[in-house]
Amino acid sequence: MKYSICLLLAVTLVGLASSLVYASDPSPLQDFCVAVNDSNAAVFVNGKICKDPKMVTADDFYFSGLNKPGNTSNSVGSRVTQVTVNQLAGLNTLGISLVRIDYAPQGLNPPHTHPRATEVLVVVEGTLYVGFVTSNPANPNMKNKLFTKILHPGDVFVFPEGLIHFQFNVGKKKAVAFAGLSSQNPGVITIANAVFGSDPPISRDVLTKAFQVDKNVIKYLQSQF
């Protein structure tokens, strides 16, 4: 019962919070534009092609499953369950999406960025150490600033659009959080994966120069991804 109340609070909170911010997506020009599978479409649009409104049903606005924990048996000990336009067609043009994040003890949602969305996160179970880093300051003598906080159930934290951020479960038990994002398709760039695991790989000369380390260190890091 307690968990159900927390879940309801989480969904209500992220929905309200996201509706109060300016979404990065364009404003819709009609009541709704349910997405259709456009993989074979002859045109490309910024978003998804609209389904014929006469064919729209309640199921186009429905998603089930956020009550189920994600499998955290992986190298970082976390799992993100997304509800974007790719999972819920009715989100098309509405400028909002939702995720559930499960964390094993010491589980990490590694440093990443959402290029198209601000994120509002609420913890419903466990204890998380969260933070984000600012963009490069105008003064080259200054460093990027880190903002961090320890969050407990019911606590909320916001990650500004495009900034690198993370969450780490510092507790001895599992943790669960929900987040609302101000885009139907916020995108995600996991920093380590992008830098060391791209295809084709970034030149080791480039990364050696950028990180100011021995080339063997770069070779090792690339081998991990």
PDB file of N, CA and C in Angstrom, residues 71-80 101-112 167-169 190 192-193 224-225:
ATOM      1  N   ASN A  71      15.563  -5.164 -14.492  1.00  0.00           N
ATOM      2  CA  ASN A  71      16.653  -6.089 -14.185  1.00  0.00           C
ATOM      3  C   ASN A  71      17.962  -5.306 -14.055  1.00  0.00           C
ATOM      4  N   THR A  72      18.516  -5.282 -12.863  1.00  0.00           N
ATOM      5  CA  THR A  72      19.740  -4.511 -12.601  1.00  0.00           C
ATOM      6  C   THR A  72      20.992  -5.380 -12.640  1.00  0.00           C
ATOM      7  N   SER A  73      20.865  -6.595 -13.153  1.00  0.00           N
ATOM      8  CA  SER A  73      22.030  -7.493 -13.239  1.00  0.00           C
ATOM      9  C   SER A  73      22.883  -7.131 -14.451  1.00  0.00           C
ATOM     10  N   ASN A  74      23.601  -6.055 -14.347  1.00  0.00           N
ATOM     11  CA  ASN A  74      24.504  -5.603 -15.402  1.00  0.00           C
ATOM     12  C   ASN A  74      25.710  -4.926 -14.772  1.00  0.00           C
ATOM     13  N   SER A  75      26.618  -4.440 -15.585  1.00  0.00           N
ATOM     14  CA  SER A  75      27.891  -3.926 -15.083  1.00  0.00           C
ATOM     15  C   SER A  75      27.757  -2.684 -14.212  1.00  0.00           C
ATOM     16  N   VAL A  76      26.700  -1.897 -14.407  1.00  0.00           N
ATOM     17  CA  VAL A  76      26.540  -0.673 -13.610  1.00  0.00           C
ATOM     18  C   VAL A  76      25.505  -0.825 -12.507  1.00  0.00           C
ATOM     19  N   GLY A  77      24.713  -1.894 -12.533  1.00  0.00           N
ATOM     20  CA  GLY A  77      23.759  -2.137 -11.460  1.00  0.00           C
ATOM     21  C   GLY A  77      22.547  -1.251 -11.487  1.00  0.00           C
ATOM     22  N   SER A  78      22.098  -0.856 -12.675  1.00  0.00           N
ATOM     23  CA  SER A  78      20.873  -0.056 -12.780  1.00  0.00           C
ATOM     24  C   SER A  78      20.146  -0.410 -14.062  1.00  0.00           C
ATOM     25  N   ARG A  79      18.863  -0.044 -14.107  1.00  0.00           N
ATOM     26  CA  ARG A  79      18.066  -0.278 -15.310  1.00  0.00           C
ATOM     27  C   ARG A  79      17.047   0.845 -15.458  1.00  0.00           C
ATOM     28  N   VAL A  80      17.020   1.423 -16.648  1.00  0.00           N
ATOM     29  CA  VAL A  80      16.061   2.491 -16.951  1.00  0.00           C
ATOM     30  C   VAL A  80      14.949   1.909 -17.818  1.00  0.00           C
ATOM     31  N   ILE A 101      13.583   4.173 -12.886  1.00  0.00           N
ATOM     32  CA  ILE A 101      14.979   3.760 -12.754  1.00  0.00           C
ATOM     33  C   ILE A 101      15.116   2.889 -11.511  1.00  0.00           C
ATOM     34  N   ASP A 102      15.634   1.679 -11.719  1.00  0.00           N
ATOM     35  CA  ASP A 102      15.898   0.752 -10.618  1.00  0.00           C
ATOM     36  C   ASP A 102      17.405   0.673 -10.388  1.00  0.00           C
ATOM     37  N   TYR A 103      17.790   0.617  -9.129  1.00  0.00           N
ATOM     38  CA  TYR A 103      19.198   0.580  -8.760  1.00  0.00           C
ATOM     39  C   TYR A 103      19.438  -0.573  -7.790  1.00  0.00           C
ATOM     40  N   ALA A 104      20.413  -1.420  -8.085  1.00  0.00           N
ATOM     41  CA  ALA A 104      20.868  -2.403  -7.114  1.00  0.00           C
ATOM     42  C   ALA A 104      21.671  -1.662  -6.039  1.00  0.00           C
ATOM     43  N   PRO A 105      21.948  -2.299  -4.900  1.00  0.00           N
ATOM     44  CA  PRO A 105      22.854  -1.662  -3.937  1.00  0.00           C
ATOM     45  C   PRO A 105      24.172  -1.296  -4.613  1.00  0.00           C
ATOM     46  N   GLN A 106      24.596  -0.047  -4.447  1.00  0.00           N
ATOM     47  CA  GLN A 106      25.785   0.498  -5.114  1.00  0.00           C
ATOM     48  C   GLN A 106      25.596   0.605  -6.632  1.00  0.00           C
ATOM     49  N   GLY A 107      24.370   0.542  -7.085  1.00  0.00           N
ATOM     50  CA  GLY A 107      24.084   0.670  -8.508  1.00  0.00           C
ATOM     51  C   GLY A 107      24.199   2.111  -8.970  1.00  0.00           C
ATOM     52  N   LEU A 108      24.616   2.286 -10.211  1.00  0.00           N
ATOM     53  CA  LEU A 108      24.876   3.617 -10.768  1.00  0.00           C
ATOM     54  C   LEU A 108      24.133   3.814 -12.082  1.00  0.00           C
ATOM     55  N   ASN A 109      23.459   4.947 -12.210  1.00  0.00           N
ATOM     56  CA  ASN A 109      23.023   5.419 -13.524  1.00  0.00           C
ATOM     57  C   ASN A 109      24.136   6.371 -13.958  1.00  0.00           C
ATOM     58  N   PRO A 110      25.052   5.904 -14.814  1.00  0.00           N
ATOM     59  CA  PRO A 110      26.319   6.607 -15.036  1.00  0.00           C
ATOM     60  C   PRO A 110      26.147   7.987 -15.665  1.00  0.00           C
ATOM     61  N   PRO A 111      27.181   8.820 -15.561  1.00  0.00           N
ATOM     62  CA  PRO A 111      27.109  10.175 -16.120  1.00  0.00           C
ATOM     63  C   PRO A 111      26.612  10.158 -17.567  1.00  0.00           C
ATOM     64  N   HIS A 112      25.573  10.942 -17.808  1.00  0.00           N
ATOM     65  CA  HIS A 112      24.951  10.996 -19.122  1.00  0.00           C
ATOM     66  C   HIS A 112      24.272  12.338 -19.295  1.00  0.00           C
ATOM     67  N   GLN A 167      23.127   9.361 -11.067  1.00  0.00           N
ATOM     68  CA  GLN A 167      22.533   8.948  -9.795  1.00  0.00           C
ATOM     69  C   GLN A 167      23.252   7.688  -9.323  1.00  0.00           C
ATOM     70  N   PHE A 168      23.542   7.638  -8.026  1.00  0.00           N
ATOM     71  CA  PHE A 168      24.278   6.509  -7.448  1.00  0.00           C
ATOM     72  C   PHE A 168      23.582   6.069  -6.165  1.00  0.00           C
ATOM     73  N   ASN A 169      23.279   4.776  -6.080  1.00  0.00           N
ATOM     74  CA  ASN A 169      22.623   4.231  -4.891  1.00  0.00           C
ATOM     75  C   ASN A 169      23.667   4.026  -3.792  1.00  0.00           C
ATOM     76  N   THR A 190      25.310   8.470 -22.968  1.00  0.00           N
ATOM     77  CA  THR A 190      26.103   8.010 -21.828  1.00  0.00           C
ATOM     78  C   THR A 190      27.565   8.330 -22.138  1.00  0.00           C
ATOM     79  N   ALA A 192      30.726   7.776 -21.031  1.00  0.00           N
ATOM     80  CA  ALA A 192      31.790   6.787 -21.208  1.00  0.00           C
ATOM     81  C   ALA A 192      31.557   5.940 -22.459  1.00  0.00           C
ATOM     82  N   ASN A 193      30.317   5.509 -22.676  1.00  0.00           N
ATOM     83  CA  ASN A 193      30.005   4.699 -23.858  1.00  0.00           C
ATOM     84  C   ASN A 193      30.282   5.466 -25.144  1.00  0.00           C
ATOM     85  N   GLN A 224      36.954  -1.845 -22.647  1.00  0.00           N
ATOM     86  CA  GLN A 224      35.868  -2.095 -21.704  1.00  0.00           C
ATOM     87  C   GLN A 224      34.496  -1.837 -22.322  1.00  0.00           C
ATOM     88  N   PHE A 225      34.486  -1.197 -23.500  1.00  0.00           N
ATOM     89  CA  PHE A 225      33.214  -0.844 -24.126  1.00  0.00           C
ATOM     90  C   PHE A 225      33.075  -1.467 -25.503  1.00  0.00           C
TER      91      PHE A 225
END
